[in-house]
Amino acid sequence: MSTLDEALAALRRGEAIGLPTETVYGLAADASRPEAVRRIFALKGRPADHPLIVHVAGAEALDAWACDVPPAARALAAAFWPGPLTLVLRKRAEVPAEVTGGQDTVGLRCPDHPVALALLQAFGGGLAAPSANRFGHVSPTTAAHVRGEFGEAVPVVLDGGECRVGIESTILDLSGATPRILRPGMLERPAIEAVIGPVEAGAAGDSPRASGTLEAHYAPRTPLWLLPREAVAAAAAEQTALGQRVEVLSRGPLPEGCSGLALPADPAGYAHGLYAALRELDARGARLLIAERPPESADWLALHDRLRRSAAGAGLSDDGP
Ligand code: TXA
Ligand code: MG
């Protein structure tokens, strides 16, 4: 297991490290050094025009990275940082284009994890960090997941245990005329609106690119179907009868006769376990994953978003997978 000192030394050498946060693990490097940031893109296999989130030690760092910081950003940072909220703001001229994908905005977040905060405080600067998975894979929520993604290519991985939240931060764009949620997360719209008033949701045509907004992101390798609970057992039986090996991801107890994993029935518990469950089911070598579709209520919005993207590669064709 790597230590904080090893992590600091690696960052100062311009290397990328595995960093625990409360949402998912990040692949972190010095955000002020273009060559360190390019290393992240190379490791991930991610297109270079996708912007990265800069992780900072606290709200004091807002003005080091952003300019024209609106009062709403300060109010939200005061209310929710450290926490699972990324603020997209107009960037300062010094912020490397490698970090922002060449855009004139920068995403900033202070993570709520003791290891990340200790590292950021000791490091003193900002850490550019996307989720520590290869492009398009499921995000990692344990140090072992990160090692599984990168092996010896990323020798320094800080182990902060299982990520508490389990899915990526809410991204709020404050760089335009109206605040807009670019990616839903477990910090929900009503909590944000309670602090700054009405916000819009969903990317507008001229919004900055968010790679979490690509379909078929967060995808397990095995095709995934999303079905209502009452349809899961029958579909699993039917596909099994056709000779497919099927694994089921249920919300609450597994339907009778199904092989698979059961996640908690509440949104927080479900989010905490979702990515580890998708990885585990993927590893079982099934031909098809069937996930039970969660309720339509607002508190499941971010999870619908991730599940829909996970399923985007599979489709629901008439003739099966
Ligand atoms: O919870 C999280 O946000 C995790 C942890 C590690 O902090 N990070 C994460 O990073 O999910 P990544 O790169 O996998 O997703 C970051 C998202 C991408 O969709 C990216 O396009 C968007 O943030 N983003 C970053 N800077 C942006 C900007 N200036 N404008 C619009 N979107 C931005
Ligand atoms: Mg990601």
Short mmCIF file of C-alpha atoms and ligand atoms in Angstrom, two decimals:
data_model
loop_
_atom_site.label_atom_id
_atom_site.label_comp_id
_atom_site.label_asym_id
_atom_site.label_seq_id
_atom_site.Cartn_x
_atom_site.Cartn_y
_atom_site.Cartn_z
CA MET A 1 0.00 0.00 0.00
CA SER A 2 1.33 3.45 -0.93
CA THR A 3 1.89 6.21 1.63
CA LEU A 4 1.09 9.90 1.49
CA ASP A 5 4.81 10.68 1.14
CA GLU A 6 5.16 8.35 -1.84
CA ALA A 7 2.11 9.98 -3.40
CA LEU A 8 3.54 13.49 -2.89
CA ALA A 9 6.88 12.47 -4.35
CA ALA A 10 5.22 10.91 -7.40
CA LEU A 11 3.07 14.01 -7.97
CA ARG A 12 6.16 16.23 -7.73
CA ARG A 13 7.87 14.02 -10.35
CA GLY A 14 4.90 14.74 -12.64
CA GLU A 15 3.41 11.25 -12.34
CA ALA A 16 -0.22 10.20 -11.96
CA ILE A 17 -1.45 8.43 -8.82
CA GLY A 18 -4.60 6.63 -7.70
CA LEU A 19 -6.54 8.91 -5.34
CA PRO A 20 -9.53 7.93 -3.18
CA THR A 21 -12.43 10.39 -3.01
CA GLU A 22 -15.92 10.03 -1.54
CA THR A 23 -17.43 9.55 -5.01
CA VAL A 24 -15.05 7.32 -7.03
CA TYR A 25 -11.26 6.92 -7.22
CA GLY A 26 -9.45 9.51 -9.32
CA LEU A 27 -6.31 9.30 -11.45
CA ALA A 28 -4.60 12.43 -10.16
CA ALA A 29 -1.71 14.56 -11.37
CA ASP A 30 -0.43 18.12 -10.88
CA ALA A 31 -3.01 20.32 -12.65
CA SER A 32 -0.49 23.13 -13.20
CA ARG A 33 1.85 20.95 -15.32
CA PRO A 34 0.71 20.21 -18.87
CA GLU A 35 3.00 17.17 -19.25
CA ALA A 36 1.63 15.64 -16.03
CA VAL A 37 -1.93 16.15 -17.26
CA ARG A 38 -1.08 14.64 -20.67
CA ARG A 39 0.10 11.56 -18.79
CA ILE A 40 -3.45 11.11 -17.42
CA PHE A 41 -4.93 11.18 -20.91
CA ALA A 42 -2.37 8.68 -22.16
CA LEU A 43 -3.03 6.29 -19.26
CA LYS A 44 -6.80 6.51 -19.62
CA GLY A 45 -6.87 6.37 -23.39
CA ARG A 46 -9.15 9.36 -23.24
CA PRO A 47 -9.63 11.88 -26.07
CA ALA A 48 -7.54 14.95 -25.24
CA ASP A 49 -10.38 17.43 -25.75
CA HIS A 50 -12.29 16.15 -22.71
CA PRO A 51 -11.86 18.49 -19.74
CA LEU A 52 -10.73 17.21 -16.32
CA ILE A 53 -11.92 18.25 -12.87
CA VAL A 54 -9.36 20.10 -10.75
CA HIS A 55 -9.49 18.93 -7.14
CA VAL A 56 -8.67 21.58 -4.55
CA ALA A 57 -8.26 21.71 -0.76
CA GLY A 58 -11.10 24.16 -0.18
CA ALA A 59 -13.09 27.21 -1.27
CA GLU A 60 -10.00 29.45 -0.83
CA ALA A 61 -8.73 27.90 -4.06
CA LEU A 62 -11.68 29.16 -6.17
CA ASP A 63 -9.87 32.35 -7.18
CA ALA A 64 -6.60 30.56 -7.91
CA TRP A 65 -8.27 28.66 -10.78
CA ALA A 66 -11.36 30.63 -11.75
CA CYS A 67 -12.09 34.26 -12.58
CA ASP A 68 -15.36 36.22 -12.35
CA VAL A 69 -16.38 33.78 -9.57
CA PRO A 70 -20.10 34.44 -9.02
CA PRO A 71 -21.59 34.67 -5.51
CA ALA A 72 -23.52 31.46 -6.26
CA ALA A 73 -20.24 29.53 -6.52
CA ARG A 74 -19.06 30.81 -3.14
CA ALA A 75 -22.41 30.03 -1.55
CA LEU A 76 -22.40 26.47 -2.97
CA ALA A 77 -18.80 25.84 -1.95
CA ALA A 78 -19.63 27.06 1.56
CA ALA A 79 -22.66 24.78 1.69
CA PHE A 80 -21.36 21.60 0.03
CA TRP A 81 -17.54 21.52 0.01
CA PRO A 82 -15.89 19.25 0.79
CA GLY A 83 -18.45 17.17 -1.10
CA PRO A 84 -19.70 15.61 -4.34
CA LEU A 85 -20.28 18.86 -6.25
CA THR A 86 -18.16 20.06 -9.19
CA LEU A 87 -18.50 23.74 -10.16
CA VAL A 88 -17.77 24.77 -13.75
CA LEU A 89 -16.51 28.36 -13.79
CA ARG A 90 -14.68 30.70 -16.15
CA LYS A 91 -11.03 29.75 -15.99
CA ARG A 92 -8.05 31.93 -15.22
CA ALA A 93 -5.70 32.43 -18.13
CA GLU A 94 -2.93 30.36 -16.45
CA VAL A 95 -4.97 27.15 -16.29
CA PRO A 96 -3.37 24.79 -18.83
CA ALA A 97 -5.48 24.03 -21.91
CA GLU A 98 -4.70 20.34 -21.26
CA VAL A 99 -6.90 20.52 -18.13
CA THR A 100 -9.83 22.28 -19.72
CA GLY A 101 -9.90 20.53 -23.06
CA GLY A 102 -9.18 23.92 -24.62
CA GLN A 103 -12.38 25.46 -23.26
CA ASP A 104 -12.55 28.73 -21.36
CA THR A 105 -14.04 27.08 -18.27
CA VAL A 106 -12.61 24.91 -15.49
CA GLY A 107 -14.34 22.31 -13.28
CA LEU A 108 -13.44 22.57 -9.58
CA ARG A 109 -14.24 20.25 -6.70
CA CYS A 110 -13.11 19.76 -3.11
CA PRO A 111 -13.46 16.04 -2.33
CA ASP A 112 -14.84 14.90 1.03
CA HIS A 113 -12.31 12.20 1.83
CA PRO A 114 -9.71 12.43 4.60
CA VAL A 115 -6.91 10.93 2.47
CA ALA A 116 -7.64 13.24 -0.49
CA LEU A 117 -7.86 16.29 1.77
CA ALA A 118 -4.62 15.43 3.57
CA LEU A 119 -2.86 14.99 0.24
CA LEU A 120 -4.27 18.22 -1.23
CA GLN A 121 -3.26 20.19 1.86
CA ALA A 122 0.27 18.78 1.81
CA PHE A 123 0.56 19.22 -1.96
CA GLY A 124 -0.63 22.81 -1.91
CA GLY A 125 -1.78 22.95 -5.54
CA GLY A 126 -4.64 21.54 -7.56
CA LEU A 127 -4.91 17.93 -8.76
CA ALA A 128 -6.47 17.22 -12.12
CA ALA A 129 -8.25 13.89 -11.77
CA PRO A 130 -10.75 12.05 -13.90
CA SER A 131 -12.16 8.78 -12.61
CA ALA A 132 -9.34 6.20 -12.47
CA ASN A 133 -10.64 3.89 -15.18
CA ARG A 134 -9.73 3.41 -18.78
CA PHE A 135 -11.95 5.46 -21.08
CA GLY A 136 -15.51 4.13 -21.17
CA HIS A 137 -15.04 1.57 -18.38
CA VAL A 138 -16.94 1.47 -15.09
CA SER A 139 -15.51 3.93 -12.53
CA PRO A 140 -13.47 2.39 -9.67
CA THR A 141 -14.69 2.52 -6.07
CA THR A 142 -11.82 0.62 -4.39
CA ALA A 143 -8.02 0.77 -4.60
CA ALA A 144 -8.07 -2.78 -5.96
CA HIS A 145 -10.27 -1.62 -8.88
CA VAL A 146 -7.66 1.03 -9.72
CA ARG A 147 -4.84 -1.53 -9.63
CA GLY A 148 -6.94 -3.78 -11.85
CA GLU A 149 -7.35 -0.96 -14.41
CA PHE A 150 -3.73 0.18 -14.60
CA GLY A 151 -1.48 -2.36 -12.86
CA GLU A 152 2.17 -1.29 -12.83
CA ALA A 153 1.49 1.68 -15.12
CA VAL A 154 0.22 3.47 -11.99
CA PRO A 155 2.43 2.17 -9.18
CA VAL A 156 1.24 4.61 -6.51
CA VAL A 157 -2.37 4.09 -5.41
CA LEU A 158 -3.55 5.48 -2.09
CA ASP A 159 -5.98 3.10 -0.41
CA GLY A 160 -8.87 5.02 1.14
CA GLY A 161 -11.24 2.07 1.40
CA GLU A 162 -14.59 1.88 -0.41
CA CYS A 163 -15.90 5.18 -1.75
CA ARG A 164 -18.79 6.31 0.42
CA VAL A 165 -21.00 7.82 -2.30
CA GLY A 166 -20.08 5.43 -5.11
CA ILE A 167 -21.00 7.44 -8.24
CA GLU A 168 -19.43 10.58 -9.70
CA SER A 169 -20.08 14.12 -8.47
CA THR A 170 -22.90 16.37 -9.59
CA ILE A 171 -21.52 18.82 -12.18
CA LEU A 172 -23.04 22.31 -12.11
CA ASP A 173 -22.16 24.83 -14.81
CA LEU A 174 -22.06 28.35 -13.40
CA SER A 175 -20.24 29.87 -16.37
CA GLY A 176 -23.35 30.83 -18.34
CA ALA A 177 -26.41 32.99 -17.77
CA THR A 178 -28.33 30.22 -15.97
CA PRO A 179 -26.92 27.58 -13.61
CA ARG A 180 -27.22 24.18 -15.27
CA ILE A 181 -26.64 20.63 -14.06
CA LEU A 182 -24.43 18.94 -16.68
CA ARG A 183 -24.22 15.60 -14.87
CA PRO A 184 -26.59 14.50 -12.10
CA GLY A 185 -25.07 13.05 -8.94
CA MET A 186 -26.11 12.15 -5.43
CA LEU A 187 -26.09 15.83 -4.43
CA GLU A 188 -29.50 16.57 -5.90
CA ARG A 189 -31.05 19.55 -7.61
CA PRO A 190 -33.39 20.53 -4.70
CA ALA A 191 -30.38 20.84 -2.35
CA ILE A 192 -28.63 23.11 -4.87
CA GLU A 193 -31.79 25.15 -5.51
CA ALA A 194 -32.24 25.65 -1.77
CA VAL A 195 -28.96 27.59 -1.82
CA ILE A 196 -28.98 29.47 -5.16
CA GLY A 197 -32.54 29.27 -6.53
CA PRO A 198 -33.67 27.67 -9.80
CA VAL A 199 -31.21 25.64 -11.87
CA GLU A 200 -31.70 23.92 -15.21
CA ALA A 201 -30.79 20.35 -15.95
CA GLY A 202 -29.38 18.61 -19.00
CA ALA A 203 -26.74 19.89 -21.39
CA ALA A 204 -27.80 22.81 -23.59
CA GLY A 205 -26.48 23.01 -27.15
CA ASP A 206 -23.75 25.45 -26.23
CA SER A 207 -22.81 23.89 -22.87
CA PRO A 208 -19.25 22.81 -22.24
CA ARG A 209 -18.53 19.18 -23.11
CA ALA A 210 -18.86 16.69 -20.28
CA SER A 211 -17.60 13.23 -21.13
CA GLY A 212 -20.00 11.78 -18.60
CA THR A 213 -22.64 12.94 -21.05
CA LEU A 214 -21.59 10.50 -23.78
CA GLU A 215 -23.91 7.55 -24.21
CA ALA A 216 -22.27 4.18 -23.60
CA HIS A 217 -20.11 5.64 -20.87
CA TYR A 218 -19.66 3.74 -17.59
CA ALA A 219 -20.28 0.53 -19.51
CA PRO A 220 -19.56 -2.97 -18.26
CA ARG A 221 -18.12 -5.23 -20.95
CA THR A 222 -21.09 -7.59 -20.80
CA PRO A 223 -24.29 -6.32 -22.50
CA LEU A 224 -26.71 -4.92 -19.92
CA TRP A 225 -30.50 -4.84 -20.15
CA LEU A 226 -32.61 -2.62 -17.90
CA LEU A 227 -36.02 -4.12 -17.15
CA PRO A 228 -38.88 -3.50 -14.70
CA ARG A 229 -38.67 -5.77 -11.65
CA GLU A 230 -41.68 -7.85 -12.66
CA ALA A 231 -40.05 -8.66 -16.02
CA VAL A 232 -36.59 -9.62 -14.74
CA ALA A 233 -37.12 -13.24 -13.70
CA ALA A 234 -39.01 -14.17 -16.89
CA ALA A 235 -36.41 -12.52 -19.16
CA ALA A 236 -33.58 -14.22 -17.27
CA ALA A 237 -35.31 -17.61 -17.54
CA GLU A 238 -36.01 -17.10 -21.24
CA GLN A 239 -32.42 -16.13 -22.07
CA THR A 240 -31.06 -18.95 -19.93
CA ALA A 241 -33.27 -21.37 -21.84
CA LEU A 242 -31.71 -20.03 -25.05
CA GLY A 243 -28.32 -21.06 -23.71
CA GLN A 244 -27.15 -17.64 -22.49
CA ARG A 245 -25.44 -17.29 -19.15
CA VAL A 246 -27.36 -14.53 -17.39
CA GLU A 247 -26.57 -12.55 -14.22
CA VAL A 248 -29.14 -10.30 -12.54
CA LEU A 249 -28.62 -7.06 -10.59
CA SER A 250 -31.63 -6.51 -8.35
CA ARG A 251 -32.75 -3.66 -6.11
CA GLY A 252 -33.57 -5.48 -2.91
CA PRO A 253 -33.64 -9.30 -2.81
CA LEU A 254 -32.82 -11.21 -6.00
CA PRO A 255 -35.94 -12.50 -7.77
CA GLU A 256 -36.45 -16.19 -7.11
CA GLY A 257 -34.40 -18.52 -9.29
CA CYS A 258 -32.03 -15.79 -10.53
CA SER A 259 -28.25 -15.81 -10.23
CA GLY A 260 -26.68 -12.41 -9.58
CA LEU A 261 -26.22 -9.71 -6.95
CA ALA A 262 -28.68 -7.78 -4.80
CA LEU A 263 -28.14 -4.07 -4.11
CA PRO A 264 -29.83 -2.14 -1.28
CA ALA A 265 -33.28 -0.75 -2.16
CA ASP A 266 -32.49 2.86 -1.15
CA PRO A 267 -30.68 5.27 -3.54
CA ALA A 268 -27.65 5.92 -1.29
CA GLY A 269 -27.06 2.24 -0.59
CA TYR A 270 -27.61 1.38 -4.25
CA ALA A 271 -25.15 4.05 -5.45
CA HIS A 272 -22.55 2.92 -2.93
CA GLY A 273 -22.61 -0.62 -4.30
CA LEU A 274 -23.44 -0.14 -7.98
CA TYR A 275 -20.02 0.03 -9.68
CA ALA A 276 -18.45 -2.75 -7.61
CA ALA A 277 -21.47 -4.92 -8.44
CA LEU A 278 -21.18 -4.19 -12.19
CA ARG A 279 -17.49 -5.11 -12.07
CA GLU A 280 -18.18 -8.29 -10.12
CA LEU A 281 -20.96 -9.38 -12.48
CA ASP A 282 -18.77 -8.57 -15.48
CA ALA A 283 -16.02 -10.74 -14.05
CA ARG A 284 -18.35 -13.74 -13.78
CA GLY A 285 -18.25 -14.14 -17.54
CA ALA A 286 -21.98 -14.05 -18.23
CA ARG A 287 -23.26 -13.27 -21.74
CA LEU A 288 -25.93 -10.90 -20.45
CA LEU A 289 -26.54 -8.73 -17.37
CA ILE A 290 -30.12 -7.84 -16.50
CA ALA A 291 -30.56 -4.94 -14.06
CA GLU A 292 -33.83 -4.14 -12.42
CA ARG A 293 -34.91 -0.61 -13.34
CA PRO A 294 -35.16 1.60 -10.20
CA PRO A 295 -38.22 3.78 -9.41
CA GLU A 296 -38.82 6.90 -11.51
CA SER A 297 -38.73 9.28 -8.51
CA ALA A 298 -36.29 12.24 -8.43
CA ASP A 299 -33.98 10.67 -5.85
CA TRP A 300 -33.08 7.95 -8.40
CA LEU A 301 -32.26 10.42 -11.20
CA ALA A 302 -28.45 10.10 -11.07
CA LEU A 303 -28.68 6.31 -10.87
CA HIS A 304 -31.03 6.17 -13.87
CA ASP A 305 -28.46 8.25 -15.72
CA ARG A 306 -25.59 5.83 -14.94
CA LEU A 307 -27.65 2.71 -15.58
CA ARG A 308 -28.97 4.05 -18.87
CA ARG A 309 -25.42 4.77 -20.02
CA SER A 310 -24.26 1.35 -18.86
CA ALA A 311 -27.00 -0.22 -20.92
CA ALA A 312 -26.47 2.02 -23.97
CA GLY A 313 -24.13 -0.44 -25.66
CA ALA A 314 -26.56 -3.36 -25.43
CA GLY A 315 -29.88 -2.04 -26.70
CA LEU A 316 -33.04 -4.05 -26.17
CA SER A 317 -33.35 -5.83 -29.46
CA ASP A 318 -36.18 -8.24 -30.21
CA ASP A 319 -33.86 -11.12 -30.87
CA GLY A 320 -31.80 -10.89 -27.67
CA PRO A 321 -28.16 -10.09 -27.16
O1 TXA B 1 -16.78 12.50 -8.66
C1 TXA B 1 -16.11 12.89 -9.60
O2 TXA B 1 -16.42 13.90 -10.25
C2 TXA B 1 -14.87 12.08 -9.97
C3 TXA B 1 -13.87 12.17 -8.83
C4 TXA B 1 -12.56 11.53 -9.15
O3 TXA B 1 -13.72 13.48 -8.44
N1 TXA B 1 -14.29 12.55 -11.18
C5 TXA B 1 -14.85 12.32 -12.38
O4 TXA B 1 -14.04 12.74 -13.42
O5 TXA B 1 -15.91 11.79 -12.54
P1 TXA B 1 -14.32 12.38 -14.96
O6 TXA B 1 -13.21 13.02 -15.73
O7 TXA B 1 -14.50 10.94 -15.11
O8 TXA B 1 -15.55 13.21 -15.25
C6 TXA B 1 -15.43 14.59 -15.14
C7 TXA B 1 -16.50 15.24 -15.88
C8 TXA B 1 -16.37 14.96 -17.34
O9 TXA B 1 -17.65 14.65 -17.84
C9 TXA B 1 -15.86 16.28 -17.86
O10 TXA B 1 -16.20 16.49 -19.19
C10 TXA B 1 -16.51 17.25 -16.92
O11 TXA B 1 -16.38 16.64 -15.69
N2 TXA B 1 -15.85 18.53 -16.86
C11 TXA B 1 -14.65 18.82 -16.34
N3 TXA B 1 -14.33 20.09 -16.56
C12 TXA B 1 -15.34 20.61 -17.26
C13 TXA B 1 -15.61 21.88 -17.83
N4 TXA B 1 -14.76 22.89 -17.76
N5 TXA B 1 -16.76 22.04 -18.48
C14 TXA B 1 -17.63 21.02 -18.59
N6 TXA B 1 -17.44 19.81 -18.09
C15 TXA B 1 -16.31 19.61 -17.44
MG MG B 2 -15.15 9.07 -15.64
#
